[in-house]
XYZ file of C-alpha atoms in Angstrom:
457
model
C -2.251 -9.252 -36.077
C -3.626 -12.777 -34.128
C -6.975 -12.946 -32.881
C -7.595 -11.840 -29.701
C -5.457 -13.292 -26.518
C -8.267 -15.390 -24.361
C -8.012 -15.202 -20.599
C -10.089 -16.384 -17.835
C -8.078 -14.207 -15.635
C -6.101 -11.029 -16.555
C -3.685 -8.652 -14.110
C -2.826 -5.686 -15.423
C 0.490 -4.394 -13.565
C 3.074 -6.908 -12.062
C 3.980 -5.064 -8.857
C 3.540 -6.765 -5.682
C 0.127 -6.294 -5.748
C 0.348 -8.042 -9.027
C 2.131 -10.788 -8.038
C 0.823 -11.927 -5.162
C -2.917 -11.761 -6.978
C -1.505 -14.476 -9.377
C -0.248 -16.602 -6.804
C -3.749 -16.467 -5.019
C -4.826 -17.438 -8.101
C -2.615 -20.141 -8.494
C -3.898 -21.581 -5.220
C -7.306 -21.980 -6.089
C -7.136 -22.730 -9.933
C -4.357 -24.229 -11.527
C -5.083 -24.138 -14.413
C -7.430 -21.222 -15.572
C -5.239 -19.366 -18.423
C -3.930 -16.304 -16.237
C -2.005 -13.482 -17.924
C -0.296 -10.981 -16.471
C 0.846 -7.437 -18.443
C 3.929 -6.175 -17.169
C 4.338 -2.617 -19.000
C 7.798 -2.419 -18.213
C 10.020 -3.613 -20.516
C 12.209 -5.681 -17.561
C 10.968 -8.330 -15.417
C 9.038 -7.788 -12.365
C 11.165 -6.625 -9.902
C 11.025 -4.486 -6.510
C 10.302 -0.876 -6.880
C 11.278 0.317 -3.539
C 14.993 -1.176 -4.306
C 15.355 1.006 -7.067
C 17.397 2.960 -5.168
C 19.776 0.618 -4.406
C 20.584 -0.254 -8.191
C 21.690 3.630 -8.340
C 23.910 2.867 -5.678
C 25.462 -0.094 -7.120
C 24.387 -1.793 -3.384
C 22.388 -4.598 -5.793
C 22.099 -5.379 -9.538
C 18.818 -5.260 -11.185
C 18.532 -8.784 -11.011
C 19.206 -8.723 -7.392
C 15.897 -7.133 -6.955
C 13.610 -8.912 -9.376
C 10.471 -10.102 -8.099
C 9.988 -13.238 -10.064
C 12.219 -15.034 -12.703
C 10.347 -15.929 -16.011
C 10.825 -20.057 -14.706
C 8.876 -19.021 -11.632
C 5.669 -18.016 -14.439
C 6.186 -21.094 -16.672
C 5.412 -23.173 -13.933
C 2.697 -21.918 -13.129
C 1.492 -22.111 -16.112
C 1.043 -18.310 -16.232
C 1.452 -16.156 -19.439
C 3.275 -12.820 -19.043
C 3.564 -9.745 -21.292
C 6.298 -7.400 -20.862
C 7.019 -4.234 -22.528
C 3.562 -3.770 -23.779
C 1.138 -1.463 -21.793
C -2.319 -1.552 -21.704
C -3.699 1.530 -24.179
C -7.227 1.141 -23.298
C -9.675 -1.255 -21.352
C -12.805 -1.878 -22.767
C -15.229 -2.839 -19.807
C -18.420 -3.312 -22.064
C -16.705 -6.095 -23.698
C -14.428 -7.143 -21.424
C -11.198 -6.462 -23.233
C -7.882 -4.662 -23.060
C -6.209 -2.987 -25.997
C -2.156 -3.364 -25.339
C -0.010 -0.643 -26.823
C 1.051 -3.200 -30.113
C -2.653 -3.164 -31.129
C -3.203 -6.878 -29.764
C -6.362 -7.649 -27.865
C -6.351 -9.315 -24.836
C -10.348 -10.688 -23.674
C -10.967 -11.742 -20.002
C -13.313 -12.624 -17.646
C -11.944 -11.008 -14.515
C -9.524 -8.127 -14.554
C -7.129 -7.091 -11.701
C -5.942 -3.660 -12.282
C -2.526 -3.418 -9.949
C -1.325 -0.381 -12.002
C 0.596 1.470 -8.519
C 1.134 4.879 -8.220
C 3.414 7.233 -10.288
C 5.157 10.193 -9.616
C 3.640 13.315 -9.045
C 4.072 16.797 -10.862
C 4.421 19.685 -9.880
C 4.501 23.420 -12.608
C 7.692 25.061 -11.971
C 8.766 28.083 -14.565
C 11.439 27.651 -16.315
C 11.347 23.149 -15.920
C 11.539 22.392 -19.281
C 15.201 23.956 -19.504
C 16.858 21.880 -16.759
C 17.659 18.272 -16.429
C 14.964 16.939 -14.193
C 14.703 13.482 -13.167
C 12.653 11.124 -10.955
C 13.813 8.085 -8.906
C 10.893 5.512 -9.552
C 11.596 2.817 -11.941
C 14.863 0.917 -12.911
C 15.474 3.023 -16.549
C 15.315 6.514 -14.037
C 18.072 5.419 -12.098
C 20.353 4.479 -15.175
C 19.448 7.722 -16.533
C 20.370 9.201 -13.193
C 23.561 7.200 -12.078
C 26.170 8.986 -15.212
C 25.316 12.326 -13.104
C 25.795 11.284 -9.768
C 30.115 11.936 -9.514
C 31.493 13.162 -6.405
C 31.429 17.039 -6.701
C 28.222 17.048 -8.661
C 25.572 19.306 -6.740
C 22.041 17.881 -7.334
C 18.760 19.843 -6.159
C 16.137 17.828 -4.933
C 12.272 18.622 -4.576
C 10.852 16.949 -2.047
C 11.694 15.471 1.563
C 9.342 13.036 1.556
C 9.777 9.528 1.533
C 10.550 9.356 -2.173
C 13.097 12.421 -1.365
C 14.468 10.818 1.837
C 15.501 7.677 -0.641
C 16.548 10.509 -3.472
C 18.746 12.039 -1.449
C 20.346 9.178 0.750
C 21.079 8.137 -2.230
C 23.166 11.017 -4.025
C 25.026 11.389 -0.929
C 26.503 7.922 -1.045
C 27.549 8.740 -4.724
C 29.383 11.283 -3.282
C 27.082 14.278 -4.653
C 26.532 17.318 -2.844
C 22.655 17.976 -2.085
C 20.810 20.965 -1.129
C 16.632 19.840 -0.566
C 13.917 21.580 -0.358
C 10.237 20.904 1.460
C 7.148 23.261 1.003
C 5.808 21.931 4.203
C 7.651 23.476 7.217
C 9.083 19.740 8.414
C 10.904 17.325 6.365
C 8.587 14.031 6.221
C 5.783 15.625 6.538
C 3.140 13.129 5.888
C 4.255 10.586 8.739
C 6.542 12.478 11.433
C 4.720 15.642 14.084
C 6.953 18.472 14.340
C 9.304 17.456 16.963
C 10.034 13.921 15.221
C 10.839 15.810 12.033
C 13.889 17.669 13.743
C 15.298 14.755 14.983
C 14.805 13.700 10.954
C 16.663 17.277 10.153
C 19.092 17.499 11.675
C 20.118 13.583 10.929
C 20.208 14.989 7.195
C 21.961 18.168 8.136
C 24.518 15.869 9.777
C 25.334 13.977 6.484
C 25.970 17.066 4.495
C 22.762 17.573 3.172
C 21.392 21.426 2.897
C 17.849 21.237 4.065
C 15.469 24.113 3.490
C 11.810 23.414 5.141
C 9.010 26.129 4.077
C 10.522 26.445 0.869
C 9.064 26.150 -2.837
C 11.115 26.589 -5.726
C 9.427 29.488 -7.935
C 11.497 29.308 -10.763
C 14.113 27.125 -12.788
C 16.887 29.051 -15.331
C 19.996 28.277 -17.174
C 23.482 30.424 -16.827
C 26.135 31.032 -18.375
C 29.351 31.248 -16.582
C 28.230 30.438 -12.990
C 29.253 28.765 -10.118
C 27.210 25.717 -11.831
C 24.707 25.561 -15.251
C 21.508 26.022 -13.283
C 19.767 28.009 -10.761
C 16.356 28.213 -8.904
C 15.096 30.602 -7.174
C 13.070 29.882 -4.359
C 10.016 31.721 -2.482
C 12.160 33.151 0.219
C 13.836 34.678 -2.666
C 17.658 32.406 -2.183
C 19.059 31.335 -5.496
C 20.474 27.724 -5.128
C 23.021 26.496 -7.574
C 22.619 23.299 -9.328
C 23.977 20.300 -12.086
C 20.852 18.642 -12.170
C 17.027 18.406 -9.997
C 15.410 15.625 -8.857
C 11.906 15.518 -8.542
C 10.482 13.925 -5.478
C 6.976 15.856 -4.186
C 5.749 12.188 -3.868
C 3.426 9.794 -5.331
C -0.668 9.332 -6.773
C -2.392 6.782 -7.976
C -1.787 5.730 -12.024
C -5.717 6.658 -12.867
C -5.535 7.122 -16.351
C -7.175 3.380 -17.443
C -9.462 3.418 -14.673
C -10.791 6.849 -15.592
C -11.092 6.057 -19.074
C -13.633 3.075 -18.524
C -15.534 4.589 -16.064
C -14.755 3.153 -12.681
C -15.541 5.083 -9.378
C -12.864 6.656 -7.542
C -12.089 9.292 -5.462
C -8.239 10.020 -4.928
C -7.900 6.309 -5.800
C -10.093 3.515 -7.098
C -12.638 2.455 -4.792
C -13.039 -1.282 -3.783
C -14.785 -3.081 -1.980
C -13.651 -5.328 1.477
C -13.041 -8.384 -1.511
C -11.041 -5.534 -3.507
C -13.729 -5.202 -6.318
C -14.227 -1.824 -7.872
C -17.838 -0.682 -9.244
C -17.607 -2.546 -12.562
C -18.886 -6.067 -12.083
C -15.385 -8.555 -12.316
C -13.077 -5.548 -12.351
C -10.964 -5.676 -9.013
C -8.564 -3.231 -7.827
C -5.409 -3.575 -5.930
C -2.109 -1.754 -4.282
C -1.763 1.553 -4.720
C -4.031 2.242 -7.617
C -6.778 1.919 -4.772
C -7.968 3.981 -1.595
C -9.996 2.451 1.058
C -11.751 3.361 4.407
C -9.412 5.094 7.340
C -10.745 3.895 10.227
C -8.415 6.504 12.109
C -9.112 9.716 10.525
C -12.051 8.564 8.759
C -12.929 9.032 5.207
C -11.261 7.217 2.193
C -7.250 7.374 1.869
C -4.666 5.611 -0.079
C -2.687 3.194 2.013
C 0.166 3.297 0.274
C 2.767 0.772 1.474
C 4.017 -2.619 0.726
C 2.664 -5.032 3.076
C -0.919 -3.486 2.080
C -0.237 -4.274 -2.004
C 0.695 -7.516 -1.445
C -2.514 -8.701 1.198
C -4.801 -6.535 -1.563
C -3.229 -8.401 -4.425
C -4.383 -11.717 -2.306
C -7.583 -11.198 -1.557
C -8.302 -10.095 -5.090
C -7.027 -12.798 -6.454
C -8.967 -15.473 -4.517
C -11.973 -13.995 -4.624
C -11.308 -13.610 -8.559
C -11.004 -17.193 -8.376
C -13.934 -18.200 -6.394
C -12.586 -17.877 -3.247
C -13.813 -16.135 0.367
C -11.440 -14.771 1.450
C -11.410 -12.278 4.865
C -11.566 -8.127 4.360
C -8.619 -6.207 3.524
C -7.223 -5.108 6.892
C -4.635 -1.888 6.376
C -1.388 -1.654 8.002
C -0.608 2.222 8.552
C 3.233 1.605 9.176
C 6.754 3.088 8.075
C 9.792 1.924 8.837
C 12.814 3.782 7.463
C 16.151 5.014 8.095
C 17.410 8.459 8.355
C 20.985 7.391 6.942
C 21.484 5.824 10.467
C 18.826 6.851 12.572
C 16.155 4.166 12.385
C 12.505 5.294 12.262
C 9.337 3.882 13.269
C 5.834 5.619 12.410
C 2.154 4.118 12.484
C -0.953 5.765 12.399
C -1.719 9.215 12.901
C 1.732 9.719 13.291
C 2.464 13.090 11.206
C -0.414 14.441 13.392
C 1.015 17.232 15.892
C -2.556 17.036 17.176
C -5.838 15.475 17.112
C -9.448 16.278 17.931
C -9.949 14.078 21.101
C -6.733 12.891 20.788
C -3.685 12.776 23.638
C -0.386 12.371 23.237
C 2.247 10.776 25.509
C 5.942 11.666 24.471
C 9.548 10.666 25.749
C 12.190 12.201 24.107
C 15.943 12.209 25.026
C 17.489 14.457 22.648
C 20.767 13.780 23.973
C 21.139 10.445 22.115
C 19.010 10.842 20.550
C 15.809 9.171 21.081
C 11.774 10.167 20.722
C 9.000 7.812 21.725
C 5.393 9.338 20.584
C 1.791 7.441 21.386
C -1.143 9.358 20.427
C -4.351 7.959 22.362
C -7.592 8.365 21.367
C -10.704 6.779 23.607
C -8.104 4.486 25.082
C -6.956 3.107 21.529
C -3.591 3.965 20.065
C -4.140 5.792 16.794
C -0.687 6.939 16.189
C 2.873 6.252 17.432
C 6.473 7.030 16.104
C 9.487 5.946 17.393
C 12.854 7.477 16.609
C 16.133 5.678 17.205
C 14.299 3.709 19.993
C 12.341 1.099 17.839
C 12.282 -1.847 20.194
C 8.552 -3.359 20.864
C 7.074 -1.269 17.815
C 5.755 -4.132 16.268
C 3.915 -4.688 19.228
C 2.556 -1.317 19.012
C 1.625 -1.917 15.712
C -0.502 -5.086 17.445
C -1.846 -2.988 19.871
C -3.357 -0.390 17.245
C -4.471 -2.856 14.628
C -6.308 -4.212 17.284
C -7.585 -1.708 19.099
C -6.540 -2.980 22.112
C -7.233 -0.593 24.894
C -4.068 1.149 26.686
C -5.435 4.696 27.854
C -4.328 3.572 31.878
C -1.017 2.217 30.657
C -0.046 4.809 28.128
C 2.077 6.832 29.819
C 4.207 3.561 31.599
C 4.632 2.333 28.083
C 5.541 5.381 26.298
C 8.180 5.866 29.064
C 9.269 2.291 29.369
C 8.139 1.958 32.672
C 5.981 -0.995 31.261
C 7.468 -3.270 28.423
C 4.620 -3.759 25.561
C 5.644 -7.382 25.508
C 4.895 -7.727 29.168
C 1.874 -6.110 28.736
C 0.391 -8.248 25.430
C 1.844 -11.064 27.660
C -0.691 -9.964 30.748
C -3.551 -9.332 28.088
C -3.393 -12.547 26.816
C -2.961 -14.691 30.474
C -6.117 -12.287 31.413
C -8.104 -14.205 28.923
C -6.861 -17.802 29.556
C -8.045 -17.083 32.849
C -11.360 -15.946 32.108
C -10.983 -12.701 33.812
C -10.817 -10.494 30.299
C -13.682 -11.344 27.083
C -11.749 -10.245 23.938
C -12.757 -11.407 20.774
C -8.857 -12.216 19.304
C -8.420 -14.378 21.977
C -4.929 -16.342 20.972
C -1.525 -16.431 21.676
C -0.965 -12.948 20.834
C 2.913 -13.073 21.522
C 3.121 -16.140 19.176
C 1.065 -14.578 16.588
C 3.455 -11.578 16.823
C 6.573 -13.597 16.631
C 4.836 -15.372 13.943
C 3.708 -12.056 11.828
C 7.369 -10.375 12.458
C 9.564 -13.575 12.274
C 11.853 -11.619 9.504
C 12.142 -8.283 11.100
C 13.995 -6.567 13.653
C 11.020 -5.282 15.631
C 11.281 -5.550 19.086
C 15.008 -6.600 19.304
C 16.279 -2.991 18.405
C 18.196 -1.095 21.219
C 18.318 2.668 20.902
C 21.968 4.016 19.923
C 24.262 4.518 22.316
């Protein structure tokens, strides 16, 4: 075995989060040696398309992050298909799964999450499978034939994508949610039906309230396996997916020590409480300035900013405090779904909520106030302006004597930004962000369909 891999910089995980905390890097030292260990054994690539390589929609080079030309350039040295086994903060080394040594000065670790588990009797006799990385869904895809009946665990996010996708492979679905509303941890009660019966309109067999008890073979049945469920149904199945969601990959971080609570905990510069050990994506948590308390912010947009300020500070850099977005944007097969916020709450300690729903079209407009400052809003199938929204609450713009015009369209969200903004050319409103807040919206949302959307007709 060589000597020991030296590193001024090291990132352990090349997510997003990963990624973008080399190119921070990058921007500030070009030539620091910078490794990154990918523990896949396939180049980065996008998790949340994974899906869409089970569909045959893209290849798996179709959703790779970066090619290996993009790390040569840069001069940056990547690992793949060797995990980290152990990290040795004392010393300041990592021990990769082959046995080589890897020493560095500061460490990134941009692990993610990874599925959670859940003990179900009688698991360990059925084909069970997850949807996370690229090997699950080849695993998956020689299952997924039209007539197939698949039971999935879940209808959360990770289920929503699960499912969606079965059901354009042409396999029949029957899905099951402990909670009593699909989406439970961003949609209130009344959103989730509109979510419901979307799902129950595409064939799938939804069963909210429901746990699944226990798991069995059989032996001349309709189909090879059953489960039997707490409301005491037996559902037939060819295979279960696994989707109760995700938690943060804490095994290295617990095994050197660092703080956390249901994630690492970092700092506003993403640093955790070992001195040059940073954190970032959705290993971490960090302060919920909504609900209070600590929380793990999930999402995409927050890996990637995370993975950038890590990385310039890592390389000497000052760069401004993590700021998290508390967005998801999603489709329902068709029905397009906005949520921000507070948005699974069906209520809120000094909290109102302003709602316009036409179930006819359908179409469900939700802003939950709280002192004047939107903490939560979902839109469903009426997604125009919700970027805006999303201004509005990151913000913390005040819009407790307009909330009920804007909620109901009476007053655009544009028009009003627009008016907020004129208010303090003219001197008649002191507010600290005083810019062009349309242009910085049109800058920020340039690539998305936010506030161009009209509701189905």
């Amino acid at each position: 075995m060589a000597g020991p891999i030296k590193t001024r910089y090291t990132i352990v995980g090349a997510g997003i989060a990963g990624i973008a905390a080399a190119e921070a890097i990058r921007e500030l030292d070009r030539s620091g040696p910078l490794l990154v260990v990918n523990g896949e054994g396939v180049a980065p690539y996008c998790r949340p398309l994974t899906v869409e390589v089970l569909t045959d929609e893209k290849t798996p080079e179709e959703i790779c992050l970066r090619e290996a030309q993009w790390f040569s350039e840069r001069k940056i040295t990547i690992v793949t298909g060797d995990p980290v086994a152990e990290l040795r903060a004392p010393t300041k080394q990592l021990l990769l799964a082959t046995g080589q040594v890897v020493a560095w000065e500061k460490l990134l670790v941009a692990v993610g999450s990874q599925p959670a588990g859940v003990r179900i009797a009688g698991l360990e006799q059925v084909p069970c499978f997850t949807l996370f990385t690229q090997a699950d869904a080849a695993r998956l895809k020689p299952l997924c034939k039209p007539g197939a009946q698949a039971l999935v665990v879940g209808i959360g996010l990770i289920g929503l994508q699960a499912l969606t996708a079965l059901r354009r492979r042409g396999v029949s679905v029957v899905a099951v949610e402990v909670a009593p509303k699909v989406l439970p941890m961003i949609l209130d009660a009344e959103a989730a039906g509109y979510a419901q019966r979307r799902l129950e309109q595409h064939g799938i067999d939804v069963r909210v309230g429901t746990s699944v008890q226990e798991l069995r073979p059989v032996a001349g049945g309709r189909r090879p396996y059953q489960a039997l469920t707490s409301t005491g149904e037996v559902l037939d199945f060819d295979f279960l997916v696994m989707a109760v969601g995700m938690q943060p990959n804490l095994i290295l971080a617990d095994r050197a020590g660092i703080a956390r609570g249901r994630g690492i905990r970092v700092s506003p510069t993403m640093q955790t409480s070992i001195p040059d050990i940073y954190a970032a994506g959705d290993v971490t948590e960090y302060p919920d300035w909504i609900e209070g308390g600590e929380e793990v912010h999930a999402h995409w947009v927050n890996a990637y900013r995370q993975g950038r300020i890590a990385g310039r500070h890592m390389a000497g850099g000052d760069p401004p405090p993590c700021e998290p977005v508390f967005l998801n944007s999603l489709r329902v097969f068709d029905l397009p779904i906005i949520t921000m916020g507070a948005s699974r709450r069906d209520a809120l300690e000094g909290a109102e909520a302003f709602v316009a729903a036409a179930p006819a079209r359908p179409a469900y407009r939700r802003l939950l106030v709280r002192d004047g400052r939107l903490i939560g809003a979902t839109f469903v199938n009426d997604v125009g302006e919700a970027g805006v929204f999303q201004y509005l609450m990151q913000n913390r713009i005040n819009i407790g004597e307009v909330a009920e015009e804007l909620v109901n369209r009476g007053r655009k969200a544009f028009e009003f930004l627009d008016e907020l903004h004129r208010q303090v050319v003219r001197g008649d409103l002191e507010w600290a962000p005083s810019m062009d807040l349309i242009s910085e919206y049109r800058k920020n949302h340039r690539h998305t369909r936010w506030g161009h959307n009209e509701p189905e007709k």
